[in-house]
Coordinates of C-alpha atoms in Angstrom, one line a residue:
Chain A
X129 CA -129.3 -39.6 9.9
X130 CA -131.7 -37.8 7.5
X131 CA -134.3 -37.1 10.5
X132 CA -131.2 -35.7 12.6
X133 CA -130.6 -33.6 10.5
X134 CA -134.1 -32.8 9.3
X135 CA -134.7 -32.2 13.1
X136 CA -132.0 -29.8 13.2
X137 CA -132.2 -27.5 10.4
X138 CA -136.4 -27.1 11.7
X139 CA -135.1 -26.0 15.1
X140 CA -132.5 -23.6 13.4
X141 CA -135.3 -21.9 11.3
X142 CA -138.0 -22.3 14.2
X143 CA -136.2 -21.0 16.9
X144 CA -136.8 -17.5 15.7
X145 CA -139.6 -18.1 13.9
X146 CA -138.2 -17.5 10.7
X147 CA -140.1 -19.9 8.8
X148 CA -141.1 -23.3 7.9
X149 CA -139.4 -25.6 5.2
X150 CA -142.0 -28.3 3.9
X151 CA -140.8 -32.1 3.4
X152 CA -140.7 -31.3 -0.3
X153 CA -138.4 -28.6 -0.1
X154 CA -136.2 -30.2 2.9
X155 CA -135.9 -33.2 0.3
X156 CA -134.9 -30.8 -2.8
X157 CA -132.1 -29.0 -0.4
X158 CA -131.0 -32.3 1.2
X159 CA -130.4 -34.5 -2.7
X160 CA -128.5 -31.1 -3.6
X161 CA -126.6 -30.8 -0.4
X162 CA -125.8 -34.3 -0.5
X163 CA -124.4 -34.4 -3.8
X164 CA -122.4 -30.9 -3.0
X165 CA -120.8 -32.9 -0.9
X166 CA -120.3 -35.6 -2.2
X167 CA -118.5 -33.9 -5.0
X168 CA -116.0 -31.8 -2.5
X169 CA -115.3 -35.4 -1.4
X170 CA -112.9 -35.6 -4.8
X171 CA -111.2 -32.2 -4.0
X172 CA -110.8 -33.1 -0.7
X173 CA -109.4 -36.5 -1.8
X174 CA -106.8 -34.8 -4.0
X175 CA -106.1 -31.6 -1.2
X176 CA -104.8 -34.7 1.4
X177 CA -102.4 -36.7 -1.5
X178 CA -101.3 -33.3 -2.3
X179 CA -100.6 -32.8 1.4
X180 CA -99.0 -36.0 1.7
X181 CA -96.7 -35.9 -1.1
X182 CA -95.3 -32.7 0.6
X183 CA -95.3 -34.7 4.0
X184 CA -97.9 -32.1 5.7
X185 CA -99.9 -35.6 6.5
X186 CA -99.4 -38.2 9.2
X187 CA -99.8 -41.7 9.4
X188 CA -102.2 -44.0 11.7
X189 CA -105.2 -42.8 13.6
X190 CA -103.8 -39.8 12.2
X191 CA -104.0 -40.8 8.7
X192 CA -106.7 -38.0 7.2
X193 CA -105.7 -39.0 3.5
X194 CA -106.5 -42.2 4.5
X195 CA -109.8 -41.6 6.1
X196 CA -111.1 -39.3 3.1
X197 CA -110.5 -41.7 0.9
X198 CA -112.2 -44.3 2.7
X199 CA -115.7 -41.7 2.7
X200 CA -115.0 -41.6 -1.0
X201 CA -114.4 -45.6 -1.5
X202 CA -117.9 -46.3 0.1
X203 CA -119.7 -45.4 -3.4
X204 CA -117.4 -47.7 -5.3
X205 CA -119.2 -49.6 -7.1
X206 CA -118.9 -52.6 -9.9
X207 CA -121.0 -54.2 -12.4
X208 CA -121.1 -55.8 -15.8
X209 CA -122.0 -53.7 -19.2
X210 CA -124.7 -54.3 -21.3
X211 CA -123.2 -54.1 -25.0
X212 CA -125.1 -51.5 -27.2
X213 CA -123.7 -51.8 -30.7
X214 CA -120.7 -53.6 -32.4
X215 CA -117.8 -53.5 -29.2
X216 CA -120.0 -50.7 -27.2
X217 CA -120.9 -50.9 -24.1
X218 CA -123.2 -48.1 -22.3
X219 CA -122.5 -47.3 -18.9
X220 CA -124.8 -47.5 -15.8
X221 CA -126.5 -44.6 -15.2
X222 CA -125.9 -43.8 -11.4
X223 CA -122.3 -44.0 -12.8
X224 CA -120.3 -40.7 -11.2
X225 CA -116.6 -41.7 -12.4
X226 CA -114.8 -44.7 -13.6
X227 CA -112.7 -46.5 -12.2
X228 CA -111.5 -49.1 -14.5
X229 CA -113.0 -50.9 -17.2
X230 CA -112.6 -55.3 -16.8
X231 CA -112.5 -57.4 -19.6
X232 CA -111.1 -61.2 -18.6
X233 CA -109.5 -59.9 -15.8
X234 CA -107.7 -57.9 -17.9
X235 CA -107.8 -54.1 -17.1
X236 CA -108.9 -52.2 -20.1
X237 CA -106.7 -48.6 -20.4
X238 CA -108.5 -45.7 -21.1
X239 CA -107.4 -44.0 -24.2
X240 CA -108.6 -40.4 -24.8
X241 CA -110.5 -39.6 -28.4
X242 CA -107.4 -38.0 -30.1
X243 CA -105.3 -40.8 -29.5
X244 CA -106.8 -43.9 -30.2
X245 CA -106.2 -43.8 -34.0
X246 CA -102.8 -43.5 -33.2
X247 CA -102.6 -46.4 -31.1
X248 CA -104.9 -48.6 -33.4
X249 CA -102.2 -47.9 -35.9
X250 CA -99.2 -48.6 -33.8
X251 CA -97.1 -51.9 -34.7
X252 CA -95.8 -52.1 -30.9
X253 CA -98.8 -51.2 -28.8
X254 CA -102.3 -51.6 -31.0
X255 CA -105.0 -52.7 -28.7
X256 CA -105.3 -56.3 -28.3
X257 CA -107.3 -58.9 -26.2
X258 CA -104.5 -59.0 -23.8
X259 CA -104.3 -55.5 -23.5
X260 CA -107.3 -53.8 -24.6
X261 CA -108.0 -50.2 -24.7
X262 CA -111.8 -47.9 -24.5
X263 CA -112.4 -44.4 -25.2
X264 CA -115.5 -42.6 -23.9
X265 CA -118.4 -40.9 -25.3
X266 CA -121.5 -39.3 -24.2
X267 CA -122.7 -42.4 -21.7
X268 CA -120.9 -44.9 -23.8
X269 CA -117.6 -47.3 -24.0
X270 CA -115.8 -48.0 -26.8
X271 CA -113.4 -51.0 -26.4
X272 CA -110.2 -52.1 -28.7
X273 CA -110.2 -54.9 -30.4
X274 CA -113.6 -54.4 -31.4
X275 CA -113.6 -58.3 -31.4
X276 CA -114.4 -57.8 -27.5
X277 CA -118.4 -57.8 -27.3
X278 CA -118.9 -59.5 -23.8
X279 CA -117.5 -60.0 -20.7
X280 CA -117.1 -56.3 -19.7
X281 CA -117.7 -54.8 -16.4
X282 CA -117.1 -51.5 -15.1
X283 CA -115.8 -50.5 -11.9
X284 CA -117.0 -46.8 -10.8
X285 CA -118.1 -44.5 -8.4
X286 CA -122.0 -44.2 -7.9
X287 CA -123.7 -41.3 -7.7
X288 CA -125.5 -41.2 -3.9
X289 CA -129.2 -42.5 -3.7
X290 CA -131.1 -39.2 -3.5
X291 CA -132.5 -38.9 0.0
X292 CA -136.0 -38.7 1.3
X293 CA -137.5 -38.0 4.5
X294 CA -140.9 -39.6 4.1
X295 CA -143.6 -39.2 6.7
X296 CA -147.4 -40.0 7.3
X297 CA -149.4 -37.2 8.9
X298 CA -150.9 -36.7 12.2
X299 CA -154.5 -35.5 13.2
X300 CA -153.0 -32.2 13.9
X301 CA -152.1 -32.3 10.1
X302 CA -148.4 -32.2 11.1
X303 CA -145.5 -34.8 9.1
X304 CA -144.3 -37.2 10.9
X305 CA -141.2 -39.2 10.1
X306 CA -142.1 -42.7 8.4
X307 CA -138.9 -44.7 8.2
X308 CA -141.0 -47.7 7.2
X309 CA -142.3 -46.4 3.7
X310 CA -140.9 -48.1 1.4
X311 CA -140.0 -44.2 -0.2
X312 CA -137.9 -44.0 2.5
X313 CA -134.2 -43.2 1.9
X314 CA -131.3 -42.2 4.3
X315 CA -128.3 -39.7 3.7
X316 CA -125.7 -42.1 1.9
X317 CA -122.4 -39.7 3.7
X318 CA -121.0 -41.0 6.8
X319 CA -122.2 -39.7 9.8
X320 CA -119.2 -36.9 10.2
X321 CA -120.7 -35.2 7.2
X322 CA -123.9 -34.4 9.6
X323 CA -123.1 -30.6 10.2
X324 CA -122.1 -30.0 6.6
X325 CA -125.4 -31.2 5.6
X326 CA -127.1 -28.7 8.2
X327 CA -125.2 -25.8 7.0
X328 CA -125.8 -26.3 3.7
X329 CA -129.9 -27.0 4.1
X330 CA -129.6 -24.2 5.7
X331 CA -128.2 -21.9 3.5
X332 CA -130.5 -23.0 0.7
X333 CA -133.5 -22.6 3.3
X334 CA -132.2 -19.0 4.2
X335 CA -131.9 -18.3 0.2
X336 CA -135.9 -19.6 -0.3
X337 CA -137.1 -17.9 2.9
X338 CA -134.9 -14.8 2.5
X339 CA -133.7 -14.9 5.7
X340 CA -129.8 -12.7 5.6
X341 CA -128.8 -14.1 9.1
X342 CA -128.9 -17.7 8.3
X343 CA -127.2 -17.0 5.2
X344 CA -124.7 -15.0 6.8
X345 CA -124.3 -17.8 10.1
X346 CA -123.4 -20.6 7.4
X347 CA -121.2 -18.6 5.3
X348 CA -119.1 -17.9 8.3
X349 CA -119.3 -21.7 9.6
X350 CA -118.1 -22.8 6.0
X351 CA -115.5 -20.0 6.1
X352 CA -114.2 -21.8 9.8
X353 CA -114.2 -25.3 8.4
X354 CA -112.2 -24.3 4.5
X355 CA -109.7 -22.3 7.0
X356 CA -109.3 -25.7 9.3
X357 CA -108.7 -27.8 6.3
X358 CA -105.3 -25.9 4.7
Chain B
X280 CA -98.8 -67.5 -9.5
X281 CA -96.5 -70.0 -8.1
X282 CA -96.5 -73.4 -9.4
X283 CA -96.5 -76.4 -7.5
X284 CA -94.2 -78.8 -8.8
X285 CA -96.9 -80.7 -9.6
X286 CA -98.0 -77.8 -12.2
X287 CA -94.5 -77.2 -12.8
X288 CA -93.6 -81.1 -14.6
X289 CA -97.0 -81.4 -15.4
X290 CA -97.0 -80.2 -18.7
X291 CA -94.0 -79.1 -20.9
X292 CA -94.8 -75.6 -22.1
X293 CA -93.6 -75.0 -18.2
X294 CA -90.3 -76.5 -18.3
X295 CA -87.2 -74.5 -17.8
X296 CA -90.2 -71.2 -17.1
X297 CA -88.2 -70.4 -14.0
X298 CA -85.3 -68.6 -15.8
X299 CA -87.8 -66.2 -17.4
X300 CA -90.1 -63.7 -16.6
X301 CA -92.7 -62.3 -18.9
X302 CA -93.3 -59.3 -20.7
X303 CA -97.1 -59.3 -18.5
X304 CA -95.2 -59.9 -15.5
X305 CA -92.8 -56.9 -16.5
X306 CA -95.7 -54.5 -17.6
X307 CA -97.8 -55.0 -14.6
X308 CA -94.8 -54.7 -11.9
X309 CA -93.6 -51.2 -13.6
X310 CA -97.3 -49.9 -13.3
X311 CA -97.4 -51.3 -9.4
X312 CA -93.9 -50.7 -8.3
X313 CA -92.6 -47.5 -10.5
X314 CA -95.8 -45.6 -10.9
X315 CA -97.7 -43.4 -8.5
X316 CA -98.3 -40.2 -6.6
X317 CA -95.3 -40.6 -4.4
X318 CA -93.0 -42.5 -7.1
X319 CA -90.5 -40.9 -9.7
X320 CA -92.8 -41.1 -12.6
X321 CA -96.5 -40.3 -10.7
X322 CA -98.6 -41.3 -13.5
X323 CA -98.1 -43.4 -17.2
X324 CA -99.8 -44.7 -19.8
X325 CA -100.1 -47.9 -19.8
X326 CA -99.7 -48.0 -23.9
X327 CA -96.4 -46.1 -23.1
X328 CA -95.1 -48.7 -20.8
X329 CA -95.8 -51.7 -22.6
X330 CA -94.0 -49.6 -26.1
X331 CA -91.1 -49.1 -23.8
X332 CA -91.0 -52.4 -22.4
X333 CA -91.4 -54.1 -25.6
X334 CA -88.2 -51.6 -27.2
X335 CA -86.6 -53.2 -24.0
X336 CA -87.2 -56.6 -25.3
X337 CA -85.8 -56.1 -28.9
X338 CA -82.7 -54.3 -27.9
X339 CA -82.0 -57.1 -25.3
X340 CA -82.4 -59.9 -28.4
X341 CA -80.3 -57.8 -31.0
X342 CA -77.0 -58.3 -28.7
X343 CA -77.8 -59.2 -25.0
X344 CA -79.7 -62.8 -25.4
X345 CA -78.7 -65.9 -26.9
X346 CA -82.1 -67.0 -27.8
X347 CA -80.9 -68.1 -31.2
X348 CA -83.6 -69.4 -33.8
X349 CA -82.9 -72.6 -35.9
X350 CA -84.5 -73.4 -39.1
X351 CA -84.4 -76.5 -41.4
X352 CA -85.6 -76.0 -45.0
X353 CA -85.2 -77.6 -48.5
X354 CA -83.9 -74.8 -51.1
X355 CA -86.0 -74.0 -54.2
X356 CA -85.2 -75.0 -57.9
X357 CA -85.0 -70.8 -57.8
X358 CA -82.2 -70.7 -55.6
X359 CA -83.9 -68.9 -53.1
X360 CA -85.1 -69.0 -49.6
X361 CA -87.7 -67.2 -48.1
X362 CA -86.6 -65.7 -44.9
X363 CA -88.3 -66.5 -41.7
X364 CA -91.5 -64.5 -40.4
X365 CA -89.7 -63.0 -37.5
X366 CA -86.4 -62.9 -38.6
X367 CA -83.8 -59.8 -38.0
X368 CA -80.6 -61.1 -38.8
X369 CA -78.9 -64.6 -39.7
X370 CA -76.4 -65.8 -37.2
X371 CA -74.9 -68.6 -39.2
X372 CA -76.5 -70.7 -42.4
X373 CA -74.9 -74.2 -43.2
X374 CA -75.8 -76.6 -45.4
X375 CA -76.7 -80.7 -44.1
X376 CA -75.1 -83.7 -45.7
X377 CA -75.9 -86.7 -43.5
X378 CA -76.3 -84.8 -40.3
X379 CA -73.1 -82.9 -40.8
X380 CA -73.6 -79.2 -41.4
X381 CA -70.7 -77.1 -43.9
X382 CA -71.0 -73.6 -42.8
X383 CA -72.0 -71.4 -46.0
X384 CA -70.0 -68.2 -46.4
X385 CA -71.6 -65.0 -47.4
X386 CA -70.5 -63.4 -51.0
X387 CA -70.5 -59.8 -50.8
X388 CA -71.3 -59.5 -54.7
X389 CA -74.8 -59.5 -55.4
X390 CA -76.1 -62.4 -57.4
X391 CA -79.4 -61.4 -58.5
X392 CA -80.7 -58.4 -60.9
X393 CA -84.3 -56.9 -62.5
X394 CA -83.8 -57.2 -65.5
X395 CA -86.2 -55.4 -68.3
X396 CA -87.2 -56.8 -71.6
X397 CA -85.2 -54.8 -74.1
X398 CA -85.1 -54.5 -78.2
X399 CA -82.5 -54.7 -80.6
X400 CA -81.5 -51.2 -80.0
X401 CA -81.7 -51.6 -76.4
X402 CA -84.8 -49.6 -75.7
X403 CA -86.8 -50.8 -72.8
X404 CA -90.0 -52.2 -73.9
X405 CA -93.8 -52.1 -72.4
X406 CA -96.2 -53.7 -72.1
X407 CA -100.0 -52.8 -73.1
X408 CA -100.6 -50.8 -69.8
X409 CA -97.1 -48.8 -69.7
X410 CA -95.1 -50.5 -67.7
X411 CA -92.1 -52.3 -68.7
X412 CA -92.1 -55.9 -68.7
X413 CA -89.6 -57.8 -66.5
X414 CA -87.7 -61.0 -67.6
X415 CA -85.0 -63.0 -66.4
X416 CA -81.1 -61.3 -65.6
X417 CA -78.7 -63.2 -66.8
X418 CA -77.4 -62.9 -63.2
X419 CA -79.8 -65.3 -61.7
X420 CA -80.1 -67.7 -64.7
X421 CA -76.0 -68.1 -64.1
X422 CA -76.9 -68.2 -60.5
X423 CA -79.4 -70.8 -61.1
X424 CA -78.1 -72.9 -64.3
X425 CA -74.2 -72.5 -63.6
X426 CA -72.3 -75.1 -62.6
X427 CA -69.1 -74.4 -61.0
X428 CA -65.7 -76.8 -62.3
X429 CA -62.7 -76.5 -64.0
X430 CA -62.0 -75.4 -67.8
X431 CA -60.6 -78.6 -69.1
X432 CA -60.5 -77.7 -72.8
X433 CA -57.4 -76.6 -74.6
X434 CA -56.7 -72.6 -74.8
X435 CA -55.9 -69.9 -72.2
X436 CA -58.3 -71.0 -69.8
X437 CA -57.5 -74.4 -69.3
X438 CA -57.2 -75.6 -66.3
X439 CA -59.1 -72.5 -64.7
X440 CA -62.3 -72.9 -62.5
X441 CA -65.6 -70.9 -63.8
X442 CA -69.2 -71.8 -64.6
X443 CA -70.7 -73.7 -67.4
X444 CA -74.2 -72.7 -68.7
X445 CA -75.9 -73.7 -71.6
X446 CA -72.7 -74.1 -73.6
X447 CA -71.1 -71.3 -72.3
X448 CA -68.4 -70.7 -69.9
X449 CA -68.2 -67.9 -67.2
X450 CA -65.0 -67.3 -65.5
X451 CA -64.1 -65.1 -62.0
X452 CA -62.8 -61.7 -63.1
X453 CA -59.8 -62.3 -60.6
X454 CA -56.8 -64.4 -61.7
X455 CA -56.3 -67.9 -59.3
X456 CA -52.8 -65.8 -57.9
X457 CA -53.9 -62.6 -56.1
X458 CA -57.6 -64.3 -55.4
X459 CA -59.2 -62.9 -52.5
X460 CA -58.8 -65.3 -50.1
X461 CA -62.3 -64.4 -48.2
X462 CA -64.3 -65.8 -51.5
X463 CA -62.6 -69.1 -51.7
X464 CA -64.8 -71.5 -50.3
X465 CA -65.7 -74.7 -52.3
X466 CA -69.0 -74.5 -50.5
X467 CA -71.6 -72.9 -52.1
X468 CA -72.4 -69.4 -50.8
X469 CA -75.0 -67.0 -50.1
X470 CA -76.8 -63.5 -50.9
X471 CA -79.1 -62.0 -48.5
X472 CA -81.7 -60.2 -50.2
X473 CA -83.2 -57.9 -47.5
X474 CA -85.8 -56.0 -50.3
X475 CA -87.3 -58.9 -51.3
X476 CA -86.8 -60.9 -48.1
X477 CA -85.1 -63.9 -49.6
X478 CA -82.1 -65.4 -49.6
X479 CA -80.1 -66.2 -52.8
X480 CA -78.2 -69.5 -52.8
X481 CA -74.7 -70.2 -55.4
X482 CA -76.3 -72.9 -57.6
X483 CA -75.6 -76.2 -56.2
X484 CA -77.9 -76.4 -53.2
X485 CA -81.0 -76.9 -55.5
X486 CA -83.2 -79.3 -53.6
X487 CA -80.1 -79.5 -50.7
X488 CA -81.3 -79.4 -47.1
X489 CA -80.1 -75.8 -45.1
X490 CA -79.9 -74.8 -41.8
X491 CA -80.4 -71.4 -40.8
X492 CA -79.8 -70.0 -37.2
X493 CA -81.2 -66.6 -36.8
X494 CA -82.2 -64.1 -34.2
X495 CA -85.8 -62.4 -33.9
X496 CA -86.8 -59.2 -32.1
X497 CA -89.0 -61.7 -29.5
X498 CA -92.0 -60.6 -30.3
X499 CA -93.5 -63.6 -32.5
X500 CA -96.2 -63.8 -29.6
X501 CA -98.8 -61.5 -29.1
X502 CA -99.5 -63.0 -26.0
X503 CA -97.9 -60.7 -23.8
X504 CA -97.6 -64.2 -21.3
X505 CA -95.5 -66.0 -23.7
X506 CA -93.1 -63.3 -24.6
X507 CA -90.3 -64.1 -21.6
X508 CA -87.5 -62.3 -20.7
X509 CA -84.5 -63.8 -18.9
X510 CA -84.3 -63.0 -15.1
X511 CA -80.5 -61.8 -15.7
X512 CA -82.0 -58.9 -17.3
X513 CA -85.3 -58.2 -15.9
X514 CA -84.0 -55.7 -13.8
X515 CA -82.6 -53.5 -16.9
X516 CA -85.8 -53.7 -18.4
X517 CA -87.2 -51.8 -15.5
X518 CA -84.4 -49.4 -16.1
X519 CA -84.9 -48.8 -19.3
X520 CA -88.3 -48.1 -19.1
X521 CA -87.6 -45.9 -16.1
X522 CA -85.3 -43.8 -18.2
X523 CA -87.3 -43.7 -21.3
X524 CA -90.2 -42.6 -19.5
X525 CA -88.0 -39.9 -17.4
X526 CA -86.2 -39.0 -20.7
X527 CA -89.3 -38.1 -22.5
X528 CA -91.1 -36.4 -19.7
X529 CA -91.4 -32.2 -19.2
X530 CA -89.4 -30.8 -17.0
X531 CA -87.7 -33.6 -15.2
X532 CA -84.3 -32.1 -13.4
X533 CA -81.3 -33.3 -15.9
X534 CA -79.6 -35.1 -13.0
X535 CA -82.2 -37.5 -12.9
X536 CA -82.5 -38.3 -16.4
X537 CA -78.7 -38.8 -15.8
X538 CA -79.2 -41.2 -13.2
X539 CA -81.3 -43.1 -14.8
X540 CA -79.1 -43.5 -17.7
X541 CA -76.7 -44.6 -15.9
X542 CA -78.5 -47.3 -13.7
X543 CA -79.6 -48.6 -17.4
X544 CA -76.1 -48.5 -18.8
X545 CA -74.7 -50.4 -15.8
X546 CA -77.8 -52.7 -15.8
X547 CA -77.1 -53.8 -19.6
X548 CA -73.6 -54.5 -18.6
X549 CA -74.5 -56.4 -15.8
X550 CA -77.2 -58.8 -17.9
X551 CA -74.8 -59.2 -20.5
X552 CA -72.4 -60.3 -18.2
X553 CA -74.3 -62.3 -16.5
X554 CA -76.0 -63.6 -19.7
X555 CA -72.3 -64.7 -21.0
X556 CA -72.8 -67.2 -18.7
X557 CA -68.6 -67.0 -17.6
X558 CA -68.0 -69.5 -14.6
X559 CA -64.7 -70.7 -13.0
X560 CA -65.4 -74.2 -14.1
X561 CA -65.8 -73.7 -17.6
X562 CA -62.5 -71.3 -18.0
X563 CA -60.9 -74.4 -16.0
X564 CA -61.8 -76.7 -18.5
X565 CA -60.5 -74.3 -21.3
X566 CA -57.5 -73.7 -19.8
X567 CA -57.0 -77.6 -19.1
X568 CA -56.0 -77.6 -23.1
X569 CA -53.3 -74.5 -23.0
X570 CA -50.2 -77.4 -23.2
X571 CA -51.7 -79.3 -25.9
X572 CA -49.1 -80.2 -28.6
X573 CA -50.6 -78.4 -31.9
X574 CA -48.8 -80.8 -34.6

């Protein structure tokens, strides 16, 4: 997808000869773009719940809420922790959002800093094996009982792989696309993401080449599409 | 899981399993079935669930279950019996003779004192670091040493019943006419000692073999997979945690706090009932005896 689009935000800027975006800079807009998008995925998410808990969604082919979430689901992710010190764990690090923490097949609550004093201390609910508890700091896991030192994955949403549209060049100095370098790395969005990517490449290519009309042509798309999704 | 039957007789630990469910089993359906986005309570702790659902489980051992505990222990040359790790409240204590048990009556006067080392003129004394230094009540030595049997010597209290100790005779305040009639047991009897977690025996049982049935919150297991909780009432568990959660919660409408209450109430009743375990047969079988000749 990333040459699609590539393709289409050069003939956008081209067609007036408003300027040209180098491979560099289509790469530094595209990673941002993609993760602008990527994080609009979670408000979307929650927009379509919020929409079906007031029965303003349908079900079956219909079934946005479902279908959003899907997109969302793709970058779920899970994988064991590597224990840093006494019962903590650090986290991956293209880790967006947890999921759940596993220990034994046990999920392991999250518990938020103020409280987990508390609930050390309680005679009904103190953490235990059976039902363990973490709290979170900086890129870290703490679990409860600090008796648990292995056996602990994490189930999370990745961050996207930052795309790159790699290219060898001609004789006529021009990049050409390379899908074969081994740099090489694709949008990670589904293909219905394609014209948000555009617009928003665009706009950051009409900010760096101070072009008003581009800015003002994807300000008004993006205008369309919020109005279409209420 | 399900068991095959294989499983199922296959080891002991899973006989009679299928009347209960467990407190996992009870945790994990409330988070699945009662929480979410489109459910009553949209989201919960899961700390907060298993609280509620353990509450659940105490309440339904205080009055609801039978699960009664039973414990066979020799009594001390003290007199006393340390009460059980998980024990809330005694349901009956007897004492065994051959097999045979003689139920033990509770005496509602306490048998046991502190009592401090006092002088001649009946100052408290201390020891080196301040504090006063404990010794035996006479209380407990009577409890201990007494014996109790009838005053055979000549004088007023011939004939009546008291306690010998070392040469000296201790007699009931209350005259034999006008006794209270809920004391006289020739068994020996019983003071439960809830401070120091003992219970204090009539001397007499020194070295004697009691029984002790007793209830327990049902929580000796950590495990959450071992605690169980009888089918009858699994569905007022779920209640209860329903309406404890709704209860607590911000700005929940009153009429559906009300309704959970309700569903609870009725639920307890229903387990109880259930739990009483009242069939057609067995009031048959009672009622087979209403003509019997009392002679």
């Amino acid at each position: 997808m990333i040459n699609e689009v590539r393709n289409t935000v050069m003939f956008i800027l081209n067609k007036d000869n408003n300027g040209y975006l180098t491979p560099a800079e289509f790469n530094a807009f595209a990673r941002l773009s993609q993760l602008e998008v990527f994080e609009d995925l979670y408000q979307k998410v929650n927009n379509w719940y919020t929409k079906r808990n007031n029965r303003r969604s349908n079900s079956g082919i219909a079934d946005v809420t479902k279908h959003v979430t899907e997109d969302l689901e793709g970058f779920v992710k899970s994988s064991s922790l590597a224990l840093d010190t006494g019962s903590t764990f650090t986290l991956p690090t293209d880790n967006y959002s947890l999921v759940d923490i596993l220990y034994s097949s046990k999920s392991v609550e999250k518990v938020s800093n103020h409280k987990i004093t508390l609930l050390n201390n309680s005679n009904l609910t103190a953490p235990t094996t059976y039902y363990p508890a973490y709290v979170e700091r900086e890129t870290k896991v703490t679990l409860y009982p600090t008796t648990i030192t292995s056996g602990v994955s994490a189930i999370y949403v990745r961050l996207p792989e930052d795309p790159n549209w790699t290219y060898y060049t001609d004789t006529s100095g021009n990049p050409v696309f390379d899908i074969n370098n081994s740099g090489y790395q694709d949008f990670e969005l589904p293909k219905e993401y394609e014209k948000e990517l555009v617009l928003r490449i665009l706009a950051k290519a009409g900010v760096n080449l101070r072009e008003a009309d581009i800015i003002n042509v994807v300000n008004g798309e993006e205008a369309k599409n919020a109005q279409k999704e209420q | 899981m399900a068991q095959t039957p294989e499983q199922y007789y296959g080891s002991a630990d899973n006989y009679g399993s299928g009347q209960y469910v467990t407190l996992e089993d009870v945790v994990n359906n409330f988070m699945l079935m009662y929480v979410g986005y489109d459910k009553l309570i949209d989201n919960a702790d899961r700390y907060n669930v298993l609280f509620h659902a353990k509450r659940a489980v105490q309440e339904l051992n205080y009055d609801a279950f039978k699960e009664i505990k039973v414990l066979e222990t020799l009594v001390n040359d003290d007199l006393k019996v340390i009460l059980p790790q998980h024990y809330v409240n005694y349901v009956r204590i007897s004492y065994e003779v051959d097999g045979v048990l003689f139920k033990l009556s509770e005496n509602p006067e306490v048998n046991w004192a502190t009592r401090y080392d006092q002088d001649a003129n009946q100052d408290y004394l201390f020891d080196v670091d301040g504090n006063l230094i404990e010794e035996e009540s006479e209380l407990d030595r009577i409890r201990k040493e007494g014996e109790y049997r009838q005053y055979m010597y000549p004088g007023t209290w011939y004939g009546r019943y008291g306690w010998c100790c070392d040469g000296f005779w201790y007699f009931n305040y209350r005259n034999r006419y006008g006794n209270d009639a809920s004391r006289m047991t020739g068994n020996p009897t019983y003071v439960i000692n809830k401070q120091e977690g003992v219970i204090n025996f009539s001397s007499g049982l020194s070295g004697k073999l009691i029984v002790l049935e007793y209830i327990t919150d049902g929580l000796e297991n950590e495990d959450p997979s071992q605690v169980s909780i009888h089918k009858f009432a699994e569905e007022f568990v779920y209640a209860y945690i329903k309406w404890c959660m709704l209860n607590n919660r911000l700005g929940v409408q009153e009429y559906v706090v009300r309704r959970a209450m309700k569903e609870k109430s009725s639920l307890l009743k229903n387990a109880k009932l259930r739990l009483s375990n009242i069939n057609p047969r067995r009031l048959l079988m009672a009622l087979r005896g209403k003509d019997n000749w009392i002679k």
